[in-house]
PDB file of C-alpha atoms in Angstrom:
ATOM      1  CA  UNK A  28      15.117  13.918  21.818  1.00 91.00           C
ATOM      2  CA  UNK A  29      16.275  11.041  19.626  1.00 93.00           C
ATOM      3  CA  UNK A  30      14.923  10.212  16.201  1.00 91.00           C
ATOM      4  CA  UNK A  31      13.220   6.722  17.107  1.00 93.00           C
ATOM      5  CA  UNK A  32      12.095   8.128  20.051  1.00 93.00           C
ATOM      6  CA  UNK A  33      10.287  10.852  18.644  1.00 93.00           C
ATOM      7  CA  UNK A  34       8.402   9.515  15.887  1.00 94.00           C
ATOM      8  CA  UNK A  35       7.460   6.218  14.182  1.00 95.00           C
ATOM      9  CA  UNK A  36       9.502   4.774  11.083  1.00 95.00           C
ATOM     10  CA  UNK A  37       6.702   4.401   9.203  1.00 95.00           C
ATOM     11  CA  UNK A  38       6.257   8.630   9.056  1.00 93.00           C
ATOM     12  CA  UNK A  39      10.519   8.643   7.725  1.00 90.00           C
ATOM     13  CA  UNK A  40      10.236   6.315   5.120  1.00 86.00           C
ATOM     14  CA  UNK A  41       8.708   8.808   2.942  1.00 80.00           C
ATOM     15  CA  UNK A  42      10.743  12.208   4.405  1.00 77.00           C
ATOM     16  CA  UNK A  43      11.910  12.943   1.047  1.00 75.00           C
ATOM     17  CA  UNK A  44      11.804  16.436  -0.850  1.00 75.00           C
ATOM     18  CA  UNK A  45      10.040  14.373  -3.640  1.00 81.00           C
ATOM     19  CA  UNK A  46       6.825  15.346  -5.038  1.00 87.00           C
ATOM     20  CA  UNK A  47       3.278  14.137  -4.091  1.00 89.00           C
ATOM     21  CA  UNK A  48      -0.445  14.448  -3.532  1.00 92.00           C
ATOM     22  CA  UNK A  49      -2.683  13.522  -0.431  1.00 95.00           C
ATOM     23  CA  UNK A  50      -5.997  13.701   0.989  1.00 95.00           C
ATOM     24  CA  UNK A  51      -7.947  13.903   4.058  1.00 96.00           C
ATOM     25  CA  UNK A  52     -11.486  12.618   5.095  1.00 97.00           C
ATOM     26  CA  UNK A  53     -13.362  13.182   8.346  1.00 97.00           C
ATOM     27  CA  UNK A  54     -16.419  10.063   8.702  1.00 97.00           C
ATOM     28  CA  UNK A  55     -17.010  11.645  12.114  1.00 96.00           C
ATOM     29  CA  UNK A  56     -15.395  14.371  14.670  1.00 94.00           C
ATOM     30  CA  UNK A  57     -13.289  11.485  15.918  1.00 96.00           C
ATOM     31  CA  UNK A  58     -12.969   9.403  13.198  1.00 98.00           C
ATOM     32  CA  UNK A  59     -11.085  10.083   9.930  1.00 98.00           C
ATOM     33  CA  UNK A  60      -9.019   8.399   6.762  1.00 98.00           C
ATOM     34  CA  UNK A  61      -6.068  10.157   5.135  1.00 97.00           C
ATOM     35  CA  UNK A  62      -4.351   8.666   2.132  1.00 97.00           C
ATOM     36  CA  UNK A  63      -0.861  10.079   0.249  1.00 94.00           C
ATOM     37  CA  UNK A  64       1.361   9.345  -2.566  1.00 94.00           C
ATOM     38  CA  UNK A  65       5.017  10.494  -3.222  1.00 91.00           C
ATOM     39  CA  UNK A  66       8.140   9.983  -5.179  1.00 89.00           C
ATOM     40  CA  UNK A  67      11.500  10.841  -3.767  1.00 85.00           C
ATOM     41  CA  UNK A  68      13.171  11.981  -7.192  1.00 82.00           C
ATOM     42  CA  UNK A  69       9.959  12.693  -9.024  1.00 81.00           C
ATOM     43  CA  UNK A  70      11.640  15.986 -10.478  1.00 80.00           C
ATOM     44  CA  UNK A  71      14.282  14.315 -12.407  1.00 81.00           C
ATOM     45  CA  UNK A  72      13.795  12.828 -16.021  1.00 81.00           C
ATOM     46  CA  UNK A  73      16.813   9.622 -15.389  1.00 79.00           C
ATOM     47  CA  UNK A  74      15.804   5.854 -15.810  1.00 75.00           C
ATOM     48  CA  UNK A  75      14.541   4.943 -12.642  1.00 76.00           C
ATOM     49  CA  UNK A  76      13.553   8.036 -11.700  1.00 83.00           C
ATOM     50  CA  UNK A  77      11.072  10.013 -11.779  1.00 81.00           C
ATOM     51  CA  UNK A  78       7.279  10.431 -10.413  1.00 81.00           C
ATOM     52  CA  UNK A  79       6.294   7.491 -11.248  1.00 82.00           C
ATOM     53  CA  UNK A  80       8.776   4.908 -12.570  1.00 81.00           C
ATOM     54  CA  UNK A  81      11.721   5.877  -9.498  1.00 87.00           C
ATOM     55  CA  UNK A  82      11.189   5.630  -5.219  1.00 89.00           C
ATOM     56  CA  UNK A  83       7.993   5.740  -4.085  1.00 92.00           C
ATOM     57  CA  UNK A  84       5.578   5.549  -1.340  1.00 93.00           C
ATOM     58  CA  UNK A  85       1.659   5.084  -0.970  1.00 95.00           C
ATOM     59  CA  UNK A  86      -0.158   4.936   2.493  1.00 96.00           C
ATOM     60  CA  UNK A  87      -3.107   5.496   4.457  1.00 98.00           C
ATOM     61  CA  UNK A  88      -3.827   5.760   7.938  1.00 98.00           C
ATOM     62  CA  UNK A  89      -6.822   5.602   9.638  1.00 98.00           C
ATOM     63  CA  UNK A  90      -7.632   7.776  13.103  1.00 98.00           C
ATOM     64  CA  UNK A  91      -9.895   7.519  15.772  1.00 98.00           C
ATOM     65  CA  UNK A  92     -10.015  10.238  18.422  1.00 96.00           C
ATOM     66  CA  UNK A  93     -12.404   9.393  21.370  1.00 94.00           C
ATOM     67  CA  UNK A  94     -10.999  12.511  23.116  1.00 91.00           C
ATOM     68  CA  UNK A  95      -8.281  15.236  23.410  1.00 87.00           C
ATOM     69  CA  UNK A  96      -4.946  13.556  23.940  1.00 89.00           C
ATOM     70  CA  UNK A  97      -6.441  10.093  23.623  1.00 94.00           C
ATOM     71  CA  UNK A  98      -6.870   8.462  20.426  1.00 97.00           C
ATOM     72  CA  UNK A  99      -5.646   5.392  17.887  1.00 98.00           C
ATOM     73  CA  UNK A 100      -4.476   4.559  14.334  1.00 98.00           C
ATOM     74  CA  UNK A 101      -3.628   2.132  12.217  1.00 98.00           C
ATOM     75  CA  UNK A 102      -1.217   3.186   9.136  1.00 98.00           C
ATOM     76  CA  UNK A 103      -0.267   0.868   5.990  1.00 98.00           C
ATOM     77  CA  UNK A 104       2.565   2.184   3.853  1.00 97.00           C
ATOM     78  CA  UNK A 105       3.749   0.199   0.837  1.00 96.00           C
ATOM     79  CA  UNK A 106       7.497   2.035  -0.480  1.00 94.00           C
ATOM     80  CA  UNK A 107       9.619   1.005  -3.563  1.00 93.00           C
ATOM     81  CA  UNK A 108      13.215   1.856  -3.668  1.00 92.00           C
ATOM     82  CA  UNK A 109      15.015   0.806  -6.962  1.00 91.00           C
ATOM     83  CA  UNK A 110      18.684  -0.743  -7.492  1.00 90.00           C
ATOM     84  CA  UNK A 111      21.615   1.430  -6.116  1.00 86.00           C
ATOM     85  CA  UNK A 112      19.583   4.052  -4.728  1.00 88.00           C
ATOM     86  CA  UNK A 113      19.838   3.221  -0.821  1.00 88.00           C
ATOM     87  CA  UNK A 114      22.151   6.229  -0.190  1.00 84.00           C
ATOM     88  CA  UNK A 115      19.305   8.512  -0.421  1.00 86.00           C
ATOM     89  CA  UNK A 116      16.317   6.452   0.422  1.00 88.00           C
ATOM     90  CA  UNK A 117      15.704   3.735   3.140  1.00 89.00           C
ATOM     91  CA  UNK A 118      13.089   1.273   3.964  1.00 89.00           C
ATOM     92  CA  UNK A 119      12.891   2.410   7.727  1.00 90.00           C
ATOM     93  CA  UNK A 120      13.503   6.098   7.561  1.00 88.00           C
ATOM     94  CA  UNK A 121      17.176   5.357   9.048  1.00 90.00           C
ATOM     95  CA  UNK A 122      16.393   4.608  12.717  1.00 91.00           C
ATOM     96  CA  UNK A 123      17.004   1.202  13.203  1.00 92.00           C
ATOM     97  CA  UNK A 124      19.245  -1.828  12.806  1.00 93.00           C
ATOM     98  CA  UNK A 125      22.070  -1.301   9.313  1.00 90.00           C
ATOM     99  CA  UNK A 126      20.232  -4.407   8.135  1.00 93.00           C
ATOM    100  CA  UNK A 127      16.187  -2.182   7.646  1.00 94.00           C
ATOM    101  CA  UNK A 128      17.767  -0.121   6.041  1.00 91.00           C
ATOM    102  CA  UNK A 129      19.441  -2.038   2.693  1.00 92.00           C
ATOM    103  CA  UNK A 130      18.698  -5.432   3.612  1.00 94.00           C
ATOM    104  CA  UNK A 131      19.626  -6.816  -0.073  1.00 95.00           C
ATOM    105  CA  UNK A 132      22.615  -5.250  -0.666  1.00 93.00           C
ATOM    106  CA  UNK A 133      21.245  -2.869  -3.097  1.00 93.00           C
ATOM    107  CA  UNK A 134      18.898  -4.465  -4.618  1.00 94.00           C
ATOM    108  CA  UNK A 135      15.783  -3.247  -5.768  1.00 93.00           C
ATOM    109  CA  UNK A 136      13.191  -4.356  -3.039  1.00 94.00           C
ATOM    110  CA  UNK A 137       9.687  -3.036  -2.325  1.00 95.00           C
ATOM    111  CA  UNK A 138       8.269  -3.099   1.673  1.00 96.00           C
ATOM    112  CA  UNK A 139       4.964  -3.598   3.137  1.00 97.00           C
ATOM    113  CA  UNK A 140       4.529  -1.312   6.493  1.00 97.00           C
ATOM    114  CA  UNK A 141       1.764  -1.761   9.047  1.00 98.00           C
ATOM    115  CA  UNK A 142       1.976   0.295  12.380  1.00 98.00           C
ATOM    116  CA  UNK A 143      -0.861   0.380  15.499  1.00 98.00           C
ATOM    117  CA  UNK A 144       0.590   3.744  16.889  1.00 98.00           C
ATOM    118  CA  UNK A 145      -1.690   5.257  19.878  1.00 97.00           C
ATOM    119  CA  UNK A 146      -1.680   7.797  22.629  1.00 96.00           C
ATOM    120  CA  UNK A 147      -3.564   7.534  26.053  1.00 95.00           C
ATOM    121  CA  UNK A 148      -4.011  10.481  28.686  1.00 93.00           C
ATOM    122  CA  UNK A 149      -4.701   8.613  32.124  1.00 93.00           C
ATOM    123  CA  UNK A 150      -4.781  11.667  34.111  1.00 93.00           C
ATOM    124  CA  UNK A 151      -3.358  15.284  33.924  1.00 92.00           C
ATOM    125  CA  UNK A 152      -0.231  14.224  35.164  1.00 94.00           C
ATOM    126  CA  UNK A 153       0.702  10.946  33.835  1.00 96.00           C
ATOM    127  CA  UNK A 154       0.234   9.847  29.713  1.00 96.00           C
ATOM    128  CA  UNK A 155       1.086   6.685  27.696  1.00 97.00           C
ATOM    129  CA  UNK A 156       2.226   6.297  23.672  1.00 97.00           C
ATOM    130  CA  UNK A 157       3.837   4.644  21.567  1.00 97.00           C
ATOM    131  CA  UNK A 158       3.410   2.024  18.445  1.00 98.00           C
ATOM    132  CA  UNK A 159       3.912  -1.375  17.103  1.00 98.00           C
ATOM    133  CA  UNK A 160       5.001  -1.915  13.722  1.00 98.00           C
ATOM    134  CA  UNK A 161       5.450  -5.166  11.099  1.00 98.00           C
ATOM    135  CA  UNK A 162       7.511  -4.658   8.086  1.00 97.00           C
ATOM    136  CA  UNK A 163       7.351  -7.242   5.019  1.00 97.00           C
ATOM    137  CA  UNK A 164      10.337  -6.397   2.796  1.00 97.00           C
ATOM    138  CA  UNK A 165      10.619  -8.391  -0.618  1.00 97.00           C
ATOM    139  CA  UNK A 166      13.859  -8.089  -3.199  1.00 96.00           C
ATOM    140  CA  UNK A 167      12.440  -6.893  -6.379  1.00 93.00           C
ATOM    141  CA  UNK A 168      15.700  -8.232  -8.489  1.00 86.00           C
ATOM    142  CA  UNK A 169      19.303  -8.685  -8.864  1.00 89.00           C
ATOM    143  CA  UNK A 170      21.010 -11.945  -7.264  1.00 92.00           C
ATOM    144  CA  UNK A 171      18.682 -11.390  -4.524  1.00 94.00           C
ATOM    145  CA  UNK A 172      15.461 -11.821  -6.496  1.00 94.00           C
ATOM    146  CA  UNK A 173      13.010 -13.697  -4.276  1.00 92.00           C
ATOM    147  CA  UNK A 174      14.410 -13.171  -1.062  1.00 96.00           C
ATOM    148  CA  UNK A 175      12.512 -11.507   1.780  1.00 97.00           C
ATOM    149  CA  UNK A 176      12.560  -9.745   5.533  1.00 97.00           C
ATOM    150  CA  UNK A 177      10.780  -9.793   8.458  1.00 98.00           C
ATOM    151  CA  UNK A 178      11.390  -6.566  10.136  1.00 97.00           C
ATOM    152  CA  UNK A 179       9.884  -5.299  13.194  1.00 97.00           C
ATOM    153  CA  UNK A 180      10.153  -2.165  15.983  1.00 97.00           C
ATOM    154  CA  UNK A 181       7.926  -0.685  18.639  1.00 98.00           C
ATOM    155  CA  UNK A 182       8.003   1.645  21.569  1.00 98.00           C
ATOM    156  CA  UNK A 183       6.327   3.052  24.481  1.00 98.00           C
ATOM    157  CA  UNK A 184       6.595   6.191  26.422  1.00 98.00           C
ATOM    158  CA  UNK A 185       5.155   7.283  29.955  1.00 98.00           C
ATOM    159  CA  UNK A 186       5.231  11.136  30.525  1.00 97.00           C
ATOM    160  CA  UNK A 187       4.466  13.435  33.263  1.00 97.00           C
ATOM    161  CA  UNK A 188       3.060  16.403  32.356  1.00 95.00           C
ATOM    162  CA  UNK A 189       4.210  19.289  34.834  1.00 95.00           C
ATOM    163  CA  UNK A 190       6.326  17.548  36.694  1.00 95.00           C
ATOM    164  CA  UNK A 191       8.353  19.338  39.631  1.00 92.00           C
ATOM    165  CA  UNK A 192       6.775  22.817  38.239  1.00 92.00           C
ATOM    166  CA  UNK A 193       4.180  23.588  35.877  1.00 92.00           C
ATOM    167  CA  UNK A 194       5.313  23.451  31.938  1.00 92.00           C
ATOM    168  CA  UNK A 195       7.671  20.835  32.888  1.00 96.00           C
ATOM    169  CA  UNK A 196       7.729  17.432  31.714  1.00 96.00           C
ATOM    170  CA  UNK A 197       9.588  14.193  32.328  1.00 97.00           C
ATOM    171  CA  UNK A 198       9.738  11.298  29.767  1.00 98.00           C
ATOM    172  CA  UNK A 199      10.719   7.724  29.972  1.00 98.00           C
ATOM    173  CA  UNK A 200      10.765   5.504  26.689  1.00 98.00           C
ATOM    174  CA  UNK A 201      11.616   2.132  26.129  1.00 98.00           C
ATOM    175  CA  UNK A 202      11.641  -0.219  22.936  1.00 98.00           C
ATOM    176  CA  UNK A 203      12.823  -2.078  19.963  1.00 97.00           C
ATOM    177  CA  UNK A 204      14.254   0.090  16.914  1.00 97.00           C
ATOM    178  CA  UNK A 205      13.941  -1.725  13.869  1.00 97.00           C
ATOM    179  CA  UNK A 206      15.821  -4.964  13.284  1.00 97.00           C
ATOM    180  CA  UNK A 207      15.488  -7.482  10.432  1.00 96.00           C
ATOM    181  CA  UNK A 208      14.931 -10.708  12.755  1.00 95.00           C
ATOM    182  CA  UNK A 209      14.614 -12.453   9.135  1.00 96.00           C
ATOM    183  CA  UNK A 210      16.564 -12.323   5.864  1.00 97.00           C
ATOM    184  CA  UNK A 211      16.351 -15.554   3.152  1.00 96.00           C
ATOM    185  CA  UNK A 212      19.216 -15.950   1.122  1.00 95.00           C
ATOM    186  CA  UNK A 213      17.662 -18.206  -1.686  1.00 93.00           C
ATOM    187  CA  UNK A 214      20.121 -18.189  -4.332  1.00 91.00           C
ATOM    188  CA  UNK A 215      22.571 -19.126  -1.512  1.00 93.00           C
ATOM    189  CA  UNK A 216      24.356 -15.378  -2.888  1.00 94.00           C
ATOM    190  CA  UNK A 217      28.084 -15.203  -0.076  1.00 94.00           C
ATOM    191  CA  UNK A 218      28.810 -12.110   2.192  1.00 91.00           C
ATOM    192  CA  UNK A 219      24.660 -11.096   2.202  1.00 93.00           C
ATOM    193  CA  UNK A 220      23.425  -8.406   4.860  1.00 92.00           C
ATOM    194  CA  UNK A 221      23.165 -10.275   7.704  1.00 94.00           C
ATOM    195  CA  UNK A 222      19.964 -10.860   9.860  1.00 95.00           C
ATOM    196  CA  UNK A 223      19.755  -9.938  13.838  1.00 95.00           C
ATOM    197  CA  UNK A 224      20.088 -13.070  15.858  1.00 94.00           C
ATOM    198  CA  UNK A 225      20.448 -10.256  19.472  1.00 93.00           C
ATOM    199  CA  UNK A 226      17.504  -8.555  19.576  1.00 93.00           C
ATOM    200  CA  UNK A 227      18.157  -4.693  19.997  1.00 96.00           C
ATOM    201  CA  UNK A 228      16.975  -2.722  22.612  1.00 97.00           C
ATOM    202  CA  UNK A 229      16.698   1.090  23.367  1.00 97.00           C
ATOM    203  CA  UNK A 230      16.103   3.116  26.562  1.00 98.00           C
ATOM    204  CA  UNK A 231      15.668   6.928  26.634  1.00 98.00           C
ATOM    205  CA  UNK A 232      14.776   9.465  29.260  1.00 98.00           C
ATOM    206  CA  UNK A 233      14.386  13.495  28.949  1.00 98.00           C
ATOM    207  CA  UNK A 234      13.243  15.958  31.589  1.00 98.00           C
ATOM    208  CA  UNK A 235      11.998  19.550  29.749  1.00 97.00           C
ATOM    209  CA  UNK A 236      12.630  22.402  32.533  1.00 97.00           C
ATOM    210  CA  UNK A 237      10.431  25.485  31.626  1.00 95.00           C
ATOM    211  CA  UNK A 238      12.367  28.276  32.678  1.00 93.00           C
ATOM    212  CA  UNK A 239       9.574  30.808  31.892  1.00 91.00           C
ATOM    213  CA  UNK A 240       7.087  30.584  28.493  1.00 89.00           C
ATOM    214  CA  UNK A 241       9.982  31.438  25.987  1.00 94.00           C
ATOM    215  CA  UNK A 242      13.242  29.327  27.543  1.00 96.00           C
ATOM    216  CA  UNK A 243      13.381  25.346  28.277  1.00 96.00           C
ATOM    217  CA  UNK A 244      16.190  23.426  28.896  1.00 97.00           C
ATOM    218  CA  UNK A 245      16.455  19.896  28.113  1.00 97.00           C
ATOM    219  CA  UNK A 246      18.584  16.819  29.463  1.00 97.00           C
ATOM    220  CA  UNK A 247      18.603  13.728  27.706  1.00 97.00           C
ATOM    221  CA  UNK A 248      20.063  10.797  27.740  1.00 98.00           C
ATOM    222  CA  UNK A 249      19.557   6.963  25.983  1.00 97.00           C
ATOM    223  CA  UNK A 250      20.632   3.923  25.358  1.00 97.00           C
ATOM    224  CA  UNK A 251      21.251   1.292  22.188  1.00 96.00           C
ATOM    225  CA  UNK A 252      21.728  -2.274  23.427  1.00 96.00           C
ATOM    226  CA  UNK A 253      22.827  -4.729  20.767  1.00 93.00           C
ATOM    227  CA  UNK A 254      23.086  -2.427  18.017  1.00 92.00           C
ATOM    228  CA  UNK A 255      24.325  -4.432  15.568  1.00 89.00           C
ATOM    229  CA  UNK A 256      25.178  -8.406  16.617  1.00 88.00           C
ATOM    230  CA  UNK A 257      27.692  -8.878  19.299  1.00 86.00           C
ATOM    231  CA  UNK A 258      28.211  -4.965  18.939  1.00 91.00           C
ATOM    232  CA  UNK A 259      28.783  -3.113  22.573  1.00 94.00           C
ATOM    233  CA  UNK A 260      25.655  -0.608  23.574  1.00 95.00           C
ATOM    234  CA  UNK A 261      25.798   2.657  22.076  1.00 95.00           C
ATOM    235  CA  UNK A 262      25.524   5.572  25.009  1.00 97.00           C
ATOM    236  CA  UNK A 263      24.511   8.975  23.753  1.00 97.00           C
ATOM    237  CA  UNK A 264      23.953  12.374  25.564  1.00 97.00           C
ATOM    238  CA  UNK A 265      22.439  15.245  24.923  1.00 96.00           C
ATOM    239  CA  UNK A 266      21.544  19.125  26.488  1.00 97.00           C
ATOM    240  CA  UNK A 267      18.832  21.097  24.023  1.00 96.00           C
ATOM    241  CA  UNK A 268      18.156  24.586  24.845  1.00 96.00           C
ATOM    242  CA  UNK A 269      15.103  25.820  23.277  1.00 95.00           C
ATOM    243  CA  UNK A 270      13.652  29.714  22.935  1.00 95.00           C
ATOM    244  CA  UNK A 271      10.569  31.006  21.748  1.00 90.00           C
ATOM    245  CA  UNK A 272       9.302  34.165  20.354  1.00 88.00           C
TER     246      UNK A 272
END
């Protein structure tokens, strides 16, 4: 139900309506390479924009898929965002810690992204998944020239398929959104984005109720613990009713 929850950063960095190409290669039946490029404001001719000379992102990831449900892959992602353009673009996709996203006060920085994300099927009632994921940020610029982050995040899910009822399914989720554990400050610049010194936490659970195949209802509810240093947990809430035709 939640962003982080749902889906790796390293997928959001790139969620732009920006133009791109990409390709996919299959080695094997279970083991394949897919490769993109992109540019968040590749349709507009302003310096420090465009498709080539503005944001951008190039990636791979490579799968392996051993059986249905069941499978690895590792993804590298290296993104560029250029000075004063953090309002639109982020270097985590906006699910994490204030400090991922602009950690050099908007300066031009690019970011080095490498995730393990997985997903294992123990049984027909009980699943794992979930990911681990490094970020190297680096200020490309500005008073902040030289200065670097170590950023990290991971999270992992148990589910029970048809739980109570078939069609149901129950989800518990625990993790670290992303949080800049490291920021220099080399040219000693005052009032910089601070790093985290309390290590966030976040807890999530969800129970889908399938009222028949075209109506679920769905209960939610998680949990933000140190959200920002010496910040109070954030509690949300949430009720999703879904139909299908």
């Amino acid at each position: 139900m939640s962003l982080f929850g749902a889906i790796a950063p390293i997928y959001l960095v790139n969620d732009t309506p920006g133009a791109g190409g990409g390709f996919s290669y299959n080695f094997t039946d279970n083991l394949s390479l897919g490769s993109f490029y992109s540019a968040g404001t590749a349709n507009s001719p302003e310096t420090g924009k465009g498709l080539f000379n503005g944001q951008f992102g190039v990636g791979a990831q490579l799968n392996y898929v051993p059986a249905p449900n069941t499978g690895v892959a590792f993804s590298y992602l290296h993104n560029y965002i250029p000075q004063g353009q953090y309002s639109d673009f982020s270097q985590l996709g906006f699910t994490g810690l204030a400090n991922t996203d602009n950690p050099f006060d908007d300066n031009a920085s690019t970011t080095d992204h490498y995730a393990l994300i997985w997903t294992w099927q123990l049984a027909d009632w009980f699943s794992l998944e979930g990911w681990g994921m490094y970020t190297n940020a680096q200020a490309q610029g500005g008073d902040r020239q030289g200065d670097s982050a170590d950023i990290w995040n991971w999270k992992l899910s148990l589910a029970f398929p048809d739980l109570g009822k078939e069609g149901n399914v129950g989800v518990v989720s625990v993790g670290q959104p992303p949080y800049a554990g490291y920021i220099s400050n080399n040219n000693n610049v005052p009032d910089v984005t601070p790093q985290t010194t309390d290590s966030p936490w976040f807890v999530e659970t969800f129970y889908v109720y399938q009222f028949n195949d075209n109506i679920s209802l769905t209960p939610a509810i998680w949990v933000g613990i140190n959200p920002a240093n010496d910040r109070a947990p954030l509690w949300v809430g949430a009720l999703r009713t879904s139909f299908k035709f």
